Tab-separated table of N, CA and C in Angstrom:
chain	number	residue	atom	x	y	z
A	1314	UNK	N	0.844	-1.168	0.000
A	1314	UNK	CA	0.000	0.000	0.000
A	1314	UNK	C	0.890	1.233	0.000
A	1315	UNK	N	0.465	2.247	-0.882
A	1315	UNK	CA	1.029	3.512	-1.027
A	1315	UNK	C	0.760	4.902	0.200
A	1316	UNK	N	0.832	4.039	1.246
A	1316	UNK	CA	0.435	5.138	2.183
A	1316	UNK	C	-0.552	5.626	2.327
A	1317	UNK	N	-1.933	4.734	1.717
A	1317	UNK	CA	-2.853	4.648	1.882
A	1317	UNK	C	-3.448	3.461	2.669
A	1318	UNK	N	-4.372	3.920	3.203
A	1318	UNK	CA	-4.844	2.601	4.053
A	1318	UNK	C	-6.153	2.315	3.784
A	1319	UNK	N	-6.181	1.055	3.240
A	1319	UNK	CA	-7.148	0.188	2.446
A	1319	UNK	C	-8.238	0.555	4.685
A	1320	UNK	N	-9.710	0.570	3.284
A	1320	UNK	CA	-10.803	0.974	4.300
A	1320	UNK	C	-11.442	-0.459	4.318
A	1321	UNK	N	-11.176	-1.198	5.918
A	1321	UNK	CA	-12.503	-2.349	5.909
A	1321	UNK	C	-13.770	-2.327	6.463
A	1322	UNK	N	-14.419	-2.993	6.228
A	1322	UNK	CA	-15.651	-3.220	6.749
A	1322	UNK	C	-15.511	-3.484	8.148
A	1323	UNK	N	-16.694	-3.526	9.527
A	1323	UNK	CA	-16.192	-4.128	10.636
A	1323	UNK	C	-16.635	-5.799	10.697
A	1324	UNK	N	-15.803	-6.103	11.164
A	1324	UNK	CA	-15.177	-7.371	11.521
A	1324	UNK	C	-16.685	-8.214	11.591
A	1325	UNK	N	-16.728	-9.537	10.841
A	1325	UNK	CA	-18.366	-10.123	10.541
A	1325	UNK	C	-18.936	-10.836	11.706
A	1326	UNK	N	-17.577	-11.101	12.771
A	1326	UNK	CA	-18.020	-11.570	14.130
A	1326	UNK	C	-18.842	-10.096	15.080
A	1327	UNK	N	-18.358	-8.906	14.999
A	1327	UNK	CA	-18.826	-7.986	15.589
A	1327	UNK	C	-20.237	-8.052	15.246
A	1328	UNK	N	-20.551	-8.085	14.142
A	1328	UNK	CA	-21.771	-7.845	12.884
A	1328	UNK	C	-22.635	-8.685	13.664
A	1329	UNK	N	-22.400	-10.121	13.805
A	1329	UNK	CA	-23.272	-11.269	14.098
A	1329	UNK	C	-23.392	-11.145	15.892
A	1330	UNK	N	-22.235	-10.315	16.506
A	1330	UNK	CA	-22.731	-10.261	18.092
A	1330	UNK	C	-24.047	-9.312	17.694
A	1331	UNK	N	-23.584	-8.240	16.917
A	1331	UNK	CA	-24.739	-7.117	17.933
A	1331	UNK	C	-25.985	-7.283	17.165
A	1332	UNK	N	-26.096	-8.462	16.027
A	1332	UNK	CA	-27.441	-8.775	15.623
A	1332	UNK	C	-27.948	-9.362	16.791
A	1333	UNK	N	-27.225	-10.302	17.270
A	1333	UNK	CA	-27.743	-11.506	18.412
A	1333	UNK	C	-28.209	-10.606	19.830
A	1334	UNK	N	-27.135	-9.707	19.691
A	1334	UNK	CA	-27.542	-8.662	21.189
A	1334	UNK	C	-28.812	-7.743	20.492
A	1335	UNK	N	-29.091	-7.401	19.295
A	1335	UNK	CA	-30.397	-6.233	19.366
A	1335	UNK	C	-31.731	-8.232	19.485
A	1336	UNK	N	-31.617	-8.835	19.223
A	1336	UNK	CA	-32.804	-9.797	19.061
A	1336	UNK	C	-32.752	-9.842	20.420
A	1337	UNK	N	-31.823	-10.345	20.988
A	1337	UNK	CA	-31.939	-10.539	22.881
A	1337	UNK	C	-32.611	-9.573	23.479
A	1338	UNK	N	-32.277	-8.304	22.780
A	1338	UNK	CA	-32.901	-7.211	24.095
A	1338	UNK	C	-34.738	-6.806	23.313
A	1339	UNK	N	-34.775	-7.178	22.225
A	1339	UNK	CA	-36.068	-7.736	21.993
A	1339	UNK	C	-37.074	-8.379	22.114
A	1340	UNK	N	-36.188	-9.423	22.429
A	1340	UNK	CA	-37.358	-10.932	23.064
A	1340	UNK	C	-37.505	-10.117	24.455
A	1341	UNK	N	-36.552	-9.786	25.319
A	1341	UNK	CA	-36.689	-9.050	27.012
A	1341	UNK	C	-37.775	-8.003	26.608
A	1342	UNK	N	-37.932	-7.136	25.965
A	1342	UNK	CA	-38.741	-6.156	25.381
A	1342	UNK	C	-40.295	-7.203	25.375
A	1343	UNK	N	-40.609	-7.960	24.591
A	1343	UNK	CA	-41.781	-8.389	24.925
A	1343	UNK	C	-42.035	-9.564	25.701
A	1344	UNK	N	-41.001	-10.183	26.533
A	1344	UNK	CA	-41.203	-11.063	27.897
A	1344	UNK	C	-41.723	-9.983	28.986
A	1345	UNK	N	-40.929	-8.628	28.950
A	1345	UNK	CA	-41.205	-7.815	29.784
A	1345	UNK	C	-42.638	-7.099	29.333
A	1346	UNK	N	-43.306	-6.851	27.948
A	1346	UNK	CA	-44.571	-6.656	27.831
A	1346	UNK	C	-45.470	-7.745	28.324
A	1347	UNK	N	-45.147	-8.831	28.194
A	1347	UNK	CA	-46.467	-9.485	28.468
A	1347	UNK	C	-46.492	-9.871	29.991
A	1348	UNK	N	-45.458	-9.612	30.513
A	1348	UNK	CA	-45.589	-9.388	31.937
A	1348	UNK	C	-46.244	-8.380	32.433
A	1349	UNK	N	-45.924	-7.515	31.741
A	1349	UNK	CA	-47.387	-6.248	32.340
A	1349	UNK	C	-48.511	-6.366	31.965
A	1350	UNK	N	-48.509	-7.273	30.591
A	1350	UNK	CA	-50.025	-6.971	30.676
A	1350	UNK	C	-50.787	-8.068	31.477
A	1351	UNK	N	-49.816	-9.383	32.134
A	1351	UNK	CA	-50.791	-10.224	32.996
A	1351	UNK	C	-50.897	-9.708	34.094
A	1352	UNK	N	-49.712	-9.051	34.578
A	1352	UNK	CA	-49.718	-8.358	35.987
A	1352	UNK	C	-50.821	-7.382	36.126
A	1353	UNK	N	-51.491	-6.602	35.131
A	1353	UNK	CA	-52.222	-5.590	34.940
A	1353	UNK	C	-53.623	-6.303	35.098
A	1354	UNK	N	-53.609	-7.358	34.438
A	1354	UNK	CA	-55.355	-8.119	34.373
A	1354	UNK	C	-55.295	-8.617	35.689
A	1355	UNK	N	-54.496	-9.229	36.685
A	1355	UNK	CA	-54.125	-9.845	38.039
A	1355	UNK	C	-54.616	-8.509	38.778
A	1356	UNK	N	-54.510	-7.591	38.289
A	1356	UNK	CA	-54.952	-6.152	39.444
A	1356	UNK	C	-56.142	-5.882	39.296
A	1357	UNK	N	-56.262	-5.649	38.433
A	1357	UNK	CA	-58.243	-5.252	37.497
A	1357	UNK	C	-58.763	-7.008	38.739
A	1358	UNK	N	-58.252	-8.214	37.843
A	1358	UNK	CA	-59.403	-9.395	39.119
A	1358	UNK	C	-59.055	-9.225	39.983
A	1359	UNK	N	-58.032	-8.815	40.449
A	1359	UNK	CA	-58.104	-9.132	42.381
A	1359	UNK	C	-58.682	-7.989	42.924
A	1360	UNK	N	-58.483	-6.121	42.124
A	1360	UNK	CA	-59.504	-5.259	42.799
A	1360	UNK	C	-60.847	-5.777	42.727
A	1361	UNK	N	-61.170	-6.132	41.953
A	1361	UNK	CA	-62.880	-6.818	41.744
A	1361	UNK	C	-63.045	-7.861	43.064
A	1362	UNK	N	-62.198	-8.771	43.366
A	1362	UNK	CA	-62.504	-9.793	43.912
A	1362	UNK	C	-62.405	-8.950	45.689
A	1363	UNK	N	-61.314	-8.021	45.721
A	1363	UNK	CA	-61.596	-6.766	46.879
A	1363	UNK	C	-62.855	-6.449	47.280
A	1364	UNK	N	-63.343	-5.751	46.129
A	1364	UNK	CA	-64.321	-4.908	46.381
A	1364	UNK	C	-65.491	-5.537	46.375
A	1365	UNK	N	-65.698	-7.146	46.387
A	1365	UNK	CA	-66.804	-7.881	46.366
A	1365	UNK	C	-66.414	-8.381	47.782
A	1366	UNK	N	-65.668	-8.768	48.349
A	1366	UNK	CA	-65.228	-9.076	49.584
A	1366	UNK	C	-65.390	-7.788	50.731
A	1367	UNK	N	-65.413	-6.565	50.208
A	1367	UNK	CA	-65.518	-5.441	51.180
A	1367	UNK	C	-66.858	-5.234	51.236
A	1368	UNK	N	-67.807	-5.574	50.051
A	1368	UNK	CA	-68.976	-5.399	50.027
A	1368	UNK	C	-69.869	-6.328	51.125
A	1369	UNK	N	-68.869	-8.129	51.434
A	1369	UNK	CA	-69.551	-8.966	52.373
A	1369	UNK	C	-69.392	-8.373	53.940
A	1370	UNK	N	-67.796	-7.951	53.824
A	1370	UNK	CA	-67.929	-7.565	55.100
A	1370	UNK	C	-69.102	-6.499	55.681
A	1371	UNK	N	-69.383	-5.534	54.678
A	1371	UNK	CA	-70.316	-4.572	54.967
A	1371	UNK	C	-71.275	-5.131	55.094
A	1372	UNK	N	-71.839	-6.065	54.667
A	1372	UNK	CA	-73.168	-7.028	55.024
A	1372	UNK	C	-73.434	-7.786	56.242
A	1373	UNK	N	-71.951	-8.063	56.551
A	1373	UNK	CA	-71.696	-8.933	57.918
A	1373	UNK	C	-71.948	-7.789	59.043
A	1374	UNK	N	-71.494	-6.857	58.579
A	1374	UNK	CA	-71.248	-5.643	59.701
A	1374	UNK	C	-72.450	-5.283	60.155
A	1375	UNK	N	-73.556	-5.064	59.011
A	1375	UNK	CA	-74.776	-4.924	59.248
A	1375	UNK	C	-75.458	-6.382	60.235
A	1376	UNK	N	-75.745	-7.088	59.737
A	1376	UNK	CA	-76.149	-7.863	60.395
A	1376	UNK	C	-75.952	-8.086	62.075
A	1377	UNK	N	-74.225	-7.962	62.033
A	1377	UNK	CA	-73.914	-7.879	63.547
A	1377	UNK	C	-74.263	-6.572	64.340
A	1378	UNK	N	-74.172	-5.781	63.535
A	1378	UNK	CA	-75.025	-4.271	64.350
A	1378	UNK	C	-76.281	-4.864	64.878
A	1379	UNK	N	-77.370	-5.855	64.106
A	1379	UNK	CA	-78.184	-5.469	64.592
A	1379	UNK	C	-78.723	-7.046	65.091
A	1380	UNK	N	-77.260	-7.817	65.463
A	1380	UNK	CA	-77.694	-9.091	66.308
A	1380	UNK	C	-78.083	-8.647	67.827
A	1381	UNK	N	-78.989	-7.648	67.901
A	1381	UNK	CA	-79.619	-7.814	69.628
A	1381	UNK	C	-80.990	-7.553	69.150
A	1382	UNK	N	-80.930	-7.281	68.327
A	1382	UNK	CA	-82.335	-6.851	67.909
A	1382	UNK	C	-83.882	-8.235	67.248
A	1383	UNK	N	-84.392	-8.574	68.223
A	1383	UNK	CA	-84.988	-10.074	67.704
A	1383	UNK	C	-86.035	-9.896	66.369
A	1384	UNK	N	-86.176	-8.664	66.096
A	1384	UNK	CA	-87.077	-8.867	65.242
A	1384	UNK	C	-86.356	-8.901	63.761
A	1385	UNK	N	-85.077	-8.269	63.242
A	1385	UNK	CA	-83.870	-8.157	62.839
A	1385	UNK	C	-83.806	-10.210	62.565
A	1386	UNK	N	-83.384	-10.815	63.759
A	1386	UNK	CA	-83.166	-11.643	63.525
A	1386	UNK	C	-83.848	-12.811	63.378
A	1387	UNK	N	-85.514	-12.444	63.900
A	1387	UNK	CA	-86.176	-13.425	62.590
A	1387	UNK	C	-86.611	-13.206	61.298
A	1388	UNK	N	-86.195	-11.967	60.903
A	1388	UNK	CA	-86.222	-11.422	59.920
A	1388	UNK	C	-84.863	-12.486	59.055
A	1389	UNK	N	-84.311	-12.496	59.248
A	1389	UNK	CA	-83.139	-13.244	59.002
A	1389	UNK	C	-83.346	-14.589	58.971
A	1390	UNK	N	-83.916	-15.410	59.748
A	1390	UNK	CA	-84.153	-16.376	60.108
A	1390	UNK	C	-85.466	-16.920	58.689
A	1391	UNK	N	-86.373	-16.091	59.116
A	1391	UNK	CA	-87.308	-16.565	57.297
A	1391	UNK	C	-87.108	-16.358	56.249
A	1392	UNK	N	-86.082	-15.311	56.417
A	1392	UNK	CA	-85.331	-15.199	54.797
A	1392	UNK	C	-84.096	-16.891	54.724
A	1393	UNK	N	-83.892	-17.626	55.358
A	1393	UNK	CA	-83.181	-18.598	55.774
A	1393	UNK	C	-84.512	-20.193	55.563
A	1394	UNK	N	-85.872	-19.659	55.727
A	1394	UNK	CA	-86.865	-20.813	55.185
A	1394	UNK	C	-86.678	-21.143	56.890
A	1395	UNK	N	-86.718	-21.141	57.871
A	1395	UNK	CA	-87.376	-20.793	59.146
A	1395	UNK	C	-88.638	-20.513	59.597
A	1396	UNK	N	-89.708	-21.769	60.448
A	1396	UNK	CA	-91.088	-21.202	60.501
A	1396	UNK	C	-90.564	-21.399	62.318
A	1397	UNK	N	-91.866	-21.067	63.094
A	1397	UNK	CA	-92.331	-21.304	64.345
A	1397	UNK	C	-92.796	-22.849	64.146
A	1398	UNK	N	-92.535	-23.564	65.633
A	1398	UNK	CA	-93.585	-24.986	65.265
A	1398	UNK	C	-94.549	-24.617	65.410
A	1399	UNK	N	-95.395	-23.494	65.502
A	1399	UNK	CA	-96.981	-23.702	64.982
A	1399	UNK	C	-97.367	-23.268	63.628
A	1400	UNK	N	-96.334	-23.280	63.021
A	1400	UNK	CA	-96.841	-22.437	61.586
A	1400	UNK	C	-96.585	-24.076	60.804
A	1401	UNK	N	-97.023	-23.759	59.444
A	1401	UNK	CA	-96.463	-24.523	58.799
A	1401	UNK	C	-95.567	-23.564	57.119
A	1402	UNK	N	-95.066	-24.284	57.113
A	1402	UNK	CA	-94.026	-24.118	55.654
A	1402	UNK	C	-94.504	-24.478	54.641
A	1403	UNK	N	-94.973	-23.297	53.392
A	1403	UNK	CA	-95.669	-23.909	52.131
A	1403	UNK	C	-94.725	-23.663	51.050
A	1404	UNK	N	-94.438	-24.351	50.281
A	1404	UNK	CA	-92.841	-24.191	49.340
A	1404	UNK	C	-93.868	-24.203	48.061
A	1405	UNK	N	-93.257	-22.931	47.695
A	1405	UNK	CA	-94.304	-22.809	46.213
A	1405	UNK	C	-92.637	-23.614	45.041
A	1406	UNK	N	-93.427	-23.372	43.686
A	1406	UNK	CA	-92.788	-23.707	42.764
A	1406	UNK	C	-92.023	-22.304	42.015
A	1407	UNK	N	-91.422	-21.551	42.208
A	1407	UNK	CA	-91.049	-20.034	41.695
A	1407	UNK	C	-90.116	-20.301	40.727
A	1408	UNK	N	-90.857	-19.876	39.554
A	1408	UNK	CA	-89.536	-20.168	38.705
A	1408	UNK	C	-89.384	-18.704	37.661
């Protein structure tokens, strides 16, 4: 060479790492998407499954407010299919 310096290309092993390194940090790119989006649906059902569970306690709460109260709790009791032994129980067909 005349004191020129022949121009190369870079090296075909470099070429083939940083193909292999952009696909790697790709696949992580959507392992890490679809991790959010299950983690995201896991929040949406379990607030639901919360707020149906906060809703029993509030039902329980009620009820125990008003366990001294007997009329409260045969109120409770015939919603449960509960008679007196002098009554009798007539079971319709409700459909």
């Amino acid at each position: 060479m005349s004191g020129v310096l022949a121009r190369r290309g870079p090296h075909p092993l470099l070429v083939v790492l940083a193909l292999v390194g952009c696909l790697h940090a790709f696949f992580l790119l959507g392992v890490e998407l679809d991790r959010t989006l299950i983690h995201n649906r896991e929040i949406v059902r379990l607030s639901a499954d919360v707020a149906a569970l906060e809703r029993e306690v509030s039902e329980m709460r009620q009820v125990a407010a008003h366990a001294s109260d007997p009329v409260y709790r045969e109120t409770l009791a015939r919603a449960l299919g509960y008679v007196y032994p002098h009554e009798k129980l007539i079971v319709t067909d409700r459909r």
